[in-house]
Amino acid sequence: MEAMEDDSLDVRDDHNHNYRASGSNRVRTYLSSQLSDISTVSQPVCATVPAGEPGARQGKMWSGATGGSKFMDSDTGSESSEVSETDSSAPAAAVERKFALDSTSKFLLNEMAVGDYRKNHWPNLEKAIDRLLIQNSTDHISVSYAQIYSYVYKCVCQQHSELLYNDLTSKITGHLEQVSTHLQASPLENFIENFNVALTQYIASLQCIVPVFMYLNKFYIESKLNRDLREDLMKLFADHVAEKHVNTLMPLLIKARSMPFEVQPSTMASVVKGLYSLRPEWAQLAPDLFSGFIPQINPPAVESLLSDYAAHDQKLQMELSMNGFPRGDQSRKRASDDS
């Protein structure tokens, strides 16, 4: 009877009805042992790392199925990212060696590709450009446009777009400098006609050059430079030919316009319109000249100046009649209401 009393729990109630357990702690010990057995079965075996100094971090070494070990933080339960210096230095050195080999191989491949461009692609393109630049509108030159387009396509695909664009503009710039030199030596009486021949021939050449370089224009000039190939090539003519001779050309054009048929009207119109397309601001050098071929050069008409416009037209008619351009038979002209 006394043994049973020792093993039992003595539950007492105080005056606040708070229960207290007293006596033996065997029940608590038994429950703790059962929980330890359950945790041992359900969790992998672990070894507790001895604690160091007070407040130092404690951890556990967890064993995995692969036989390796991972260092676990006892506070958070997460894997530690600490790696020994010998383990980290080896992969880093391997990565550096691989990067160096890749860079060297890419450099060698690029040099080989540039050499192939200089040896095979550009010489064939240069010959074709020479033929297209010197041709006349009446000449027939045998040029394989499909082959030229193929060369341009290969150059762009091999990342030689910038190199090809620079070579193309340099080639055309050299040609235009020769054209400017020939115009410089041209006599003044033939200067307008020679300038017109140079301009029309160059425009005709661009009608062949720009289409075959379409791939370069689309994937490099338009996409990266935000420009257009034809506009760039026309600007080259303006910079290297027209701008150098515009001060000589303008007085000749004004003089030729005052003397009818000294220069063919088609030639006059071609030169004036060509200059306006190259640099519209050149129209301000001779507004009367450009207004005769291009509309809306002069300011709009004003009602208060109608009498001046009429006087100007009468003066022009008088000048034409004095220069041998009669007004013709006026007998069939309807009489005005005032007569």
Short mmCIF file of N, CA, C and O in Angstrom, two decimals, residues 64-159:
data_model
loop_
_atom_site.label_atom_id
_atom_site.label_comp_id
_atom_site.label_asym_id
_atom_site.label_seq_id
_atom_site.Cartn_x
_atom_site.Cartn_y
_atom_site.Cartn_z
N GLY A 64 24.21 12.11 -44.91
CA GLY A 64 23.25 11.90 -45.99
C GLY A 64 23.40 10.52 -46.58
O GLY A 64 24.24 9.72 -46.18
N ALA A 65 22.56 10.25 -47.55
CA ALA A 65 22.57 8.93 -48.19
C ALA A 65 23.79 8.75 -49.05
O ALA A 65 24.21 7.64 -49.33
N THR A 66 24.39 9.83 -49.53
CA THR A 66 25.53 9.72 -50.42
C THR A 66 26.83 9.56 -49.67
O THR A 66 27.89 9.45 -50.29
N GLY A 67 26.81 9.62 -48.40
CA GLY A 67 28.03 9.42 -47.62
C GLY A 67 28.74 10.71 -47.33
O GLY A 67 29.72 10.71 -46.60
N GLY A 68 28.28 11.82 -47.90
CA GLY A 68 28.94 13.09 -47.63
C GLY A 68 28.38 13.69 -46.37
O GLY A 68 27.52 13.15 -45.69
N SER A 69 28.87 14.83 -46.02
CA SER A 69 28.40 15.50 -44.81
C SER A 69 28.15 16.96 -45.11
O SER A 69 28.81 17.55 -45.94
N LYS A 70 27.17 17.53 -44.41
CA LYS A 70 26.84 18.94 -44.56
C LYS A 70 26.82 19.58 -43.19
O LYS A 70 26.30 19.02 -42.24
N PHE A 71 27.34 20.76 -43.12
CA PHE A 71 27.40 21.46 -41.84
C PHE A 71 26.11 22.22 -41.66
O PHE A 71 25.73 23.04 -42.51
N MET A 72 25.41 21.94 -40.59
CA MET A 72 24.13 22.57 -40.31
C MET A 72 24.26 23.55 -39.16
O MET A 72 24.92 23.27 -38.17
N ASP A 73 23.65 24.70 -39.32
CA ASP A 73 23.62 25.69 -38.25
C ASP A 73 22.57 25.28 -37.24
O ASP A 73 21.41 25.02 -37.59
N SER A 74 22.95 25.19 -35.98
CA SER A 74 22.03 24.74 -34.95
C SER A 74 20.91 25.73 -34.70
O SER A 74 19.86 25.39 -34.19
N ASP A 75 21.13 27.02 -35.00
CA ASP A 75 20.11 28.03 -34.73
C ASP A 75 19.05 28.05 -35.82
O ASP A 75 17.86 28.17 -35.56
N THR A 76 19.45 27.99 -37.09
CA THR A 76 18.51 28.15 -38.20
C THR A 76 18.23 26.87 -38.93
O THR A 76 17.26 26.78 -39.67
N GLY A 77 19.08 25.88 -38.83
CA GLY A 77 18.87 24.62 -39.51
C GLY A 77 19.20 24.66 -40.99
O GLY A 77 18.85 23.77 -41.73
N SER A 78 19.83 25.74 -41.46
CA SER A 78 20.17 25.87 -42.88
C SER A 78 21.59 25.43 -43.12
O SER A 78 22.42 25.42 -42.23
N GLU A 79 21.86 25.11 -44.42
CA GLU A 79 23.20 24.65 -44.77
C GLU A 79 24.17 25.82 -44.77
O GLU A 79 23.85 26.91 -45.19
N SER A 80 25.35 25.56 -44.29
CA SER A 80 26.39 26.59 -44.30
C SER A 80 27.07 26.61 -45.66
O SER A 80 27.24 25.59 -46.30
N SER A 81 27.42 27.83 -46.11
CA SER A 81 28.06 27.99 -47.42
C SER A 81 29.56 28.04 -47.32
O SER A 81 30.23 28.48 -48.25
N GLU A 82 30.07 27.64 -46.17
CA GLU A 82 31.52 27.69 -46.01
C GLU A 82 32.17 26.55 -46.78
O GLU A 82 31.75 25.40 -46.71
N VAL A 83 33.16 26.90 -47.58
CA VAL A 83 33.89 25.92 -48.38
C VAL A 83 35.36 26.15 -48.14
O VAL A 83 35.82 27.28 -48.02
N SER A 84 36.08 25.11 -48.07
CA SER A 84 37.51 25.22 -47.82
C SER A 84 38.20 25.90 -48.99
O SER A 84 37.72 25.88 -50.12
N GLU A 85 39.32 26.54 -48.72
CA GLU A 85 40.05 27.28 -49.75
C GLU A 85 40.55 26.35 -50.85
O GLU A 85 40.59 26.71 -52.02
N THR A 86 40.94 25.14 -50.49
CA THR A 86 41.45 24.22 -51.51
C THR A 86 40.36 23.79 -52.46
O THR A 86 40.60 23.59 -53.65
N ASP A 87 39.09 23.67 -51.95
CA ASP A 87 38.00 23.26 -52.82
C ASP A 87 37.58 24.39 -53.75
O ASP A 87 37.14 24.15 -54.87
N SER A 88 37.65 25.66 -53.30
CA SER A 88 37.19 26.78 -54.10
C SER A 88 38.23 27.26 -55.09
O SER A 88 37.89 27.78 -56.15
N SER A 89 39.48 27.13 -54.79
CA SER A 89 40.52 27.63 -55.69
C SER A 89 40.64 26.80 -56.95
O SER A 89 40.91 27.32 -58.03
N ALA A 90 40.40 25.51 -56.85
CA ALA A 90 40.54 24.65 -58.03
C ALA A 90 39.50 24.97 -59.10
O ALA A 90 39.85 25.16 -60.26
N PRO A 91 38.18 25.05 -58.78
CA PRO A 91 37.22 25.42 -59.82
C PRO A 91 37.45 26.81 -60.38
O PRO A 91 37.27 27.04 -61.57
N ALA A 92 37.84 27.77 -59.54
CA ALA A 92 38.09 29.13 -60.03
C ALA A 92 39.23 29.15 -61.04
O ALA A 92 39.15 29.81 -62.08
N ALA A 93 40.29 28.42 -60.76
CA ALA A 93 41.41 28.37 -61.70
C ALA A 93 40.99 27.71 -63.01
O ALA A 93 41.39 28.15 -64.10
N ALA A 94 40.16 26.67 -62.92
CA ALA A 94 39.68 26.01 -64.14
C ALA A 94 38.82 26.95 -64.98
O ALA A 94 38.92 26.98 -66.21
N VAL A 95 37.98 27.74 -64.31
CA VAL A 95 37.14 28.69 -65.03
C VAL A 95 37.99 29.75 -65.72
O VAL A 95 37.73 30.14 -66.87
N GLU A 96 39.02 30.23 -65.03
CA GLU A 96 39.89 31.24 -65.62
C GLU A 96 40.62 30.69 -66.84
O GLU A 96 40.75 31.37 -67.87
N ARG A 97 41.10 29.43 -66.74
CA ARG A 97 41.80 28.85 -67.89
C ARG A 97 40.84 28.66 -69.06
O ARG A 97 41.18 28.93 -70.21
N LYS A 98 39.60 28.24 -68.79
CA LYS A 98 38.62 28.06 -69.86
C LYS A 98 38.27 29.39 -70.51
O LYS A 98 38.14 29.50 -71.74
N PHE A 99 38.11 30.44 -69.69
CA PHE A 99 37.81 31.76 -70.23
C PHE A 99 38.94 32.27 -71.12
O PHE A 99 38.71 32.85 -72.18
N ALA A 100 40.19 32.05 -70.68
CA ALA A 100 41.34 32.48 -71.48
C ALA A 100 41.39 31.73 -72.80
O ALA A 100 41.66 32.31 -73.86
N LEU A 101 41.12 30.42 -72.78
CA LEU A 101 41.13 29.64 -74.01
C LEU A 101 40.01 30.08 -74.95
O LEU A 101 40.21 30.20 -76.17
N ASP A 102 38.83 30.36 -74.40
CA ASP A 102 37.72 30.82 -75.23
C ASP A 102 38.03 32.16 -75.87
O ASP A 102 37.75 32.39 -77.05
N SER A 103 38.60 33.09 -75.10
CA SER A 103 38.94 34.40 -75.63
C SER A 103 39.97 34.28 -76.74
O SER A 103 39.88 34.94 -77.78
N THR A 104 40.97 33.44 -76.53
CA THR A 104 42.00 33.27 -77.55
C THR A 104 41.43 32.66 -78.82
O THR A 104 41.73 33.11 -79.94
N SER A 105 40.57 31.65 -78.67
CA SER A 105 39.99 31.02 -79.85
C SER A 105 39.08 31.98 -80.62
O SER A 105 39.10 32.02 -81.84
N LYS A 106 38.30 32.79 -79.88
CA LYS A 106 37.45 33.76 -80.55
C LYS A 106 38.28 34.80 -81.29
O LYS A 106 37.93 35.22 -82.40
N PHE A 107 39.38 35.23 -80.69
CA PHE A 107 40.24 36.20 -81.35
C PHE A 107 40.83 35.64 -82.64
O PHE A 107 40.86 36.30 -83.68
N LEU A 108 41.30 34.38 -82.57
CA LEU A 108 41.88 33.76 -83.76
C LEU A 108 40.83 33.57 -84.85
O LEU A 108 41.10 33.81 -86.03
N LEU A 109 39.62 33.16 -84.46
CA LEU A 109 38.56 33.00 -85.45
C LEU A 109 38.18 34.33 -86.08
O LEU A 109 37.92 34.41 -87.29
N ASN A 110 38.15 35.37 -85.28
CA ASN A 110 37.83 36.70 -85.82
C ASN A 110 38.90 37.17 -86.79
O ASN A 110 38.60 37.74 -87.85
N GLU A 111 40.17 36.93 -86.44
CA GLU A 111 41.25 37.32 -87.35
C GLU A 111 41.18 36.54 -88.65
O GLU A 111 41.41 37.09 -89.74
N MET A 112 40.84 35.27 -88.57
CA MET A 112 40.70 34.47 -89.79
C MET A 112 39.54 34.97 -90.64
O MET A 112 39.64 35.03 -91.87
N ALA A 113 38.44 35.36 -89.99
CA ALA A 113 37.29 35.86 -90.74
C ALA A 113 37.60 37.20 -91.40
O ALA A 113 37.21 37.44 -92.55
N VAL A 114 38.31 38.08 -90.71
CA VAL A 114 38.70 39.36 -91.30
C VAL A 114 39.64 39.13 -92.48
O VAL A 114 39.54 39.80 -93.52
N GLY A 115 40.56 38.20 -92.33
CA GLY A 115 41.46 37.89 -93.44
C GLY A 115 40.72 37.36 -94.64
O GLY A 115 41.04 37.71 -95.79
N ASP A 116 39.71 36.52 -94.40
CA ASP A 116 38.90 36.01 -95.51
C ASP A 116 38.11 37.14 -96.17
O ASP A 116 37.95 37.16 -97.39
N TYR A 117 37.62 38.09 -95.36
CA TYR A 117 36.91 39.24 -95.92
C TYR A 117 37.84 40.08 -96.81
O TYR A 117 37.46 40.47 -97.92
N ARG A 118 39.04 40.34 -96.34
CA ARG A 118 39.98 41.16 -97.10
C ARG A 118 40.46 40.45 -98.37
O ARG A 118 40.74 41.09 -99.38
N LYS A 119 40.54 39.13 -98.31
CA LYS A 119 41.11 38.38 -99.42
C LYS A 119 40.08 38.02 -100.48
O LYS A 119 40.39 38.04 -101.68
N ASN A 120 38.86 37.70 -100.07
CA ASN A 120 37.88 37.17 -101.01
C ASN A 120 36.69 38.09 -101.24
O ASN A 120 36.37 38.42 -102.39
N HIS A 121 36.04 38.54 -100.17
CA HIS A 121 34.78 39.26 -100.32
C HIS A 121 34.96 40.68 -100.83
O HIS A 121 34.36 41.07 -101.84
N TRP A 122 35.75 41.49 -100.14
CA TRP A 122 35.85 42.90 -100.50
C TRP A 122 36.46 43.13 -101.89
O TRP A 122 35.98 44.01 -102.61
N PRO A 123 37.51 42.42 -102.32
CA PRO A 123 38.02 42.66 -103.69
C PRO A 123 36.95 42.48 -104.76
O PRO A 123 36.89 43.26 -105.72
N ASN A 124 36.09 41.47 -104.63
CA ASN A 124 35.03 41.28 -105.62
C ASN A 124 34.00 42.40 -105.55
O ASN A 124 33.51 42.88 -106.59
N LEU A 125 33.67 42.84 -104.34
CA LEU A 125 32.74 43.96 -104.21
C LEU A 125 33.34 45.25 -104.75
O LEU A 125 32.63 46.06 -105.37
N GLU A 126 34.60 45.46 -104.52
CA GLU A 126 35.25 46.68 -104.99
C GLU A 126 35.25 46.77 -106.52
O GLU A 126 35.00 47.85 -107.09
N LYS A 127 35.50 45.65 -107.17
CA LYS A 127 35.46 45.65 -108.64
C LYS A 127 34.07 45.97 -109.15
O LYS A 127 33.91 46.74 -110.11
N ALA A 128 33.07 45.41 -108.53
CA ALA A 128 31.70 45.67 -108.96
C ALA A 128 31.32 47.13 -108.73
O ALA A 128 30.65 47.75 -109.57
N ILE A 129 31.75 47.70 -107.60
CA ILE A 129 31.43 49.11 -107.32
C ILE A 129 32.12 50.02 -108.33
O ILE A 129 31.53 51.01 -108.79
N ASP A 130 33.34 49.71 -108.71
CA ASP A 130 34.03 50.50 -109.73
C ASP A 130 33.26 50.52 -111.04
O ASP A 130 33.11 51.56 -111.69
N ARG A 131 32.76 49.36 -111.43
CA ARG A 131 32.00 49.29 -112.68
C ARG A 131 30.70 50.09 -112.60
O ARG A 131 30.32 50.78 -113.54
N LEU A 132 30.04 50.02 -111.45
CA LEU A 132 28.77 50.73 -111.31
C LEU A 132 28.97 52.24 -111.23
O LEU A 132 28.09 53.00 -111.66
N LEU A 133 30.07 52.70 -110.70
CA LEU A 133 30.29 54.14 -110.54
C LEU A 133 30.66 54.82 -111.85
O LEU A 133 30.35 56.00 -112.04
N ILE A 134 31.31 54.13 -112.73
CA ILE A 134 31.79 54.76 -113.96
C ILE A 134 30.86 54.51 -115.14
O ILE A 134 31.13 55.00 -116.24
N GLN A 135 29.79 53.79 -114.93
CA GLN A 135 28.91 53.50 -116.06
C GLN A 135 28.07 54.72 -116.40
O GLN A 135 27.75 55.55 -115.55
N ASN A 136 27.70 54.83 -117.67
CA ASN A 136 26.78 55.85 -118.13
C ASN A 136 25.39 55.25 -118.26
O ASN A 136 25.21 54.02 -118.25
N SER A 137 24.41 56.12 -118.39
CA SER A 137 23.03 55.64 -118.50
C SER A 137 22.81 54.82 -119.76
O SER A 137 21.91 53.98 -119.82
N THR A 138 23.62 55.06 -120.81
CA THR A 138 23.47 54.34 -122.07
C THR A 138 24.37 53.11 -122.15
O THR A 138 24.24 52.32 -123.08
N ASP A 139 25.29 52.96 -121.18
CA ASP A 139 26.20 51.81 -121.21
C ASP A 139 25.53 50.59 -120.61
O ASP A 139 24.67 50.69 -119.73
N HIS A 140 25.99 49.44 -121.08
CA HIS A 140 25.53 48.17 -120.51
C HIS A 140 26.74 47.41 -120.00
O HIS A 140 27.60 46.99 -120.78
N ILE A 141 26.82 47.29 -118.70
CA ILE A 141 27.95 46.61 -118.07
C ILE A 141 27.43 45.33 -117.42
O ILE A 141 26.43 45.34 -116.70
N SER A 142 28.12 44.25 -117.72
CA SER A 142 27.72 42.95 -117.19
C SER A 142 28.18 42.83 -115.73
O SER A 142 29.37 42.72 -115.45
N VAL A 143 27.22 42.89 -114.82
CA VAL A 143 27.49 42.77 -113.39
C VAL A 143 26.49 41.79 -112.80
O VAL A 143 25.28 41.90 -113.05
N SER A 144 26.98 40.83 -112.04
CA SER A 144 26.10 39.85 -111.39
C SER A 144 25.60 40.44 -110.07
O SER A 144 26.31 40.44 -109.07
N TYR A 145 24.39 40.96 -110.10
CA TYR A 145 23.83 41.55 -108.89
C TYR A 145 23.57 40.48 -107.83
O TYR A 145 23.69 40.75 -106.63
N ALA A 146 23.21 39.28 -108.25
CA ALA A 146 22.99 38.20 -107.28
C ALA A 146 24.29 37.85 -106.54
O ALA A 146 24.29 37.59 -105.34
N GLN A 147 25.40 37.87 -107.27
CA GLN A 147 26.68 37.57 -106.63
C GLN A 147 27.10 38.67 -105.66
O GLN A 147 27.60 38.40 -104.57
N ILE A 148 26.87 39.92 -106.06
CA ILE A 148 27.19 41.04 -105.16
C ILE A 148 26.35 40.96 -103.89
O ILE A 148 26.85 41.12 -102.77
N TYR A 149 25.06 40.68 -104.07
CA TYR A 149 24.18 40.56 -102.90
C TYR A 149 24.63 39.41 -102.00
O TYR A 149 24.55 39.52 -100.77
N SER A 150 25.09 38.34 -102.61
CA SER A 150 25.56 37.19 -101.82
C SER A 150 26.78 37.57 -100.99
O SER A 150 26.89 37.19 -99.82
N TYR A 151 27.71 38.31 -101.58
CA TYR A 151 28.89 38.75 -100.83
C TYR A 151 28.48 39.66 -99.66
O TYR A 151 29.01 39.53 -98.55
N VAL A 152 27.57 40.57 -99.92
CA VAL A 152 27.12 41.48 -98.87
C VAL A 152 26.44 40.70 -97.75
O VAL A 152 26.66 40.95 -96.55
N TYR A 153 25.63 39.74 -98.12
CA TYR A 153 24.93 38.91 -97.13
C TYR A 153 25.92 38.16 -96.24
O TYR A 153 25.78 38.12 -95.01
N LYS A 154 26.95 37.58 -96.84
CA LYS A 154 27.94 36.84 -96.07
C LYS A 154 28.72 37.77 -95.13
O LYS A 154 29.01 37.41 -93.99
N CYS A 155 29.06 38.96 -95.61
CA CYS A 155 29.80 39.90 -94.77
C CYS A 155 28.99 40.33 -93.55
O CYS A 155 29.52 40.43 -92.44
N VAL A 156 27.70 40.57 -93.74
CA VAL A 156 26.86 40.98 -92.63
C VAL A 156 26.68 39.84 -91.64
O VAL A 156 26.73 40.03 -90.42
N CYS A 157 26.50 38.62 -92.16
CA CYS A 157 26.32 37.46 -91.28
C CYS A 157 27.58 37.14 -90.49
O CYS A 157 27.51 36.60 -89.38
N GLN A 158 28.75 37.47 -91.03
CA GLN A 158 30.01 37.22 -90.34
C GLN A 158 30.45 38.40 -89.48
O GLN A 158 31.62 38.51 -89.12
N GLN A 159 29.53 39.28 -89.16
CA GLN A 159 29.79 40.41 -88.25
C GLN A 159 30.81 41.40 -88.82
O GLN A 159 31.60 41.97 -88.09
#
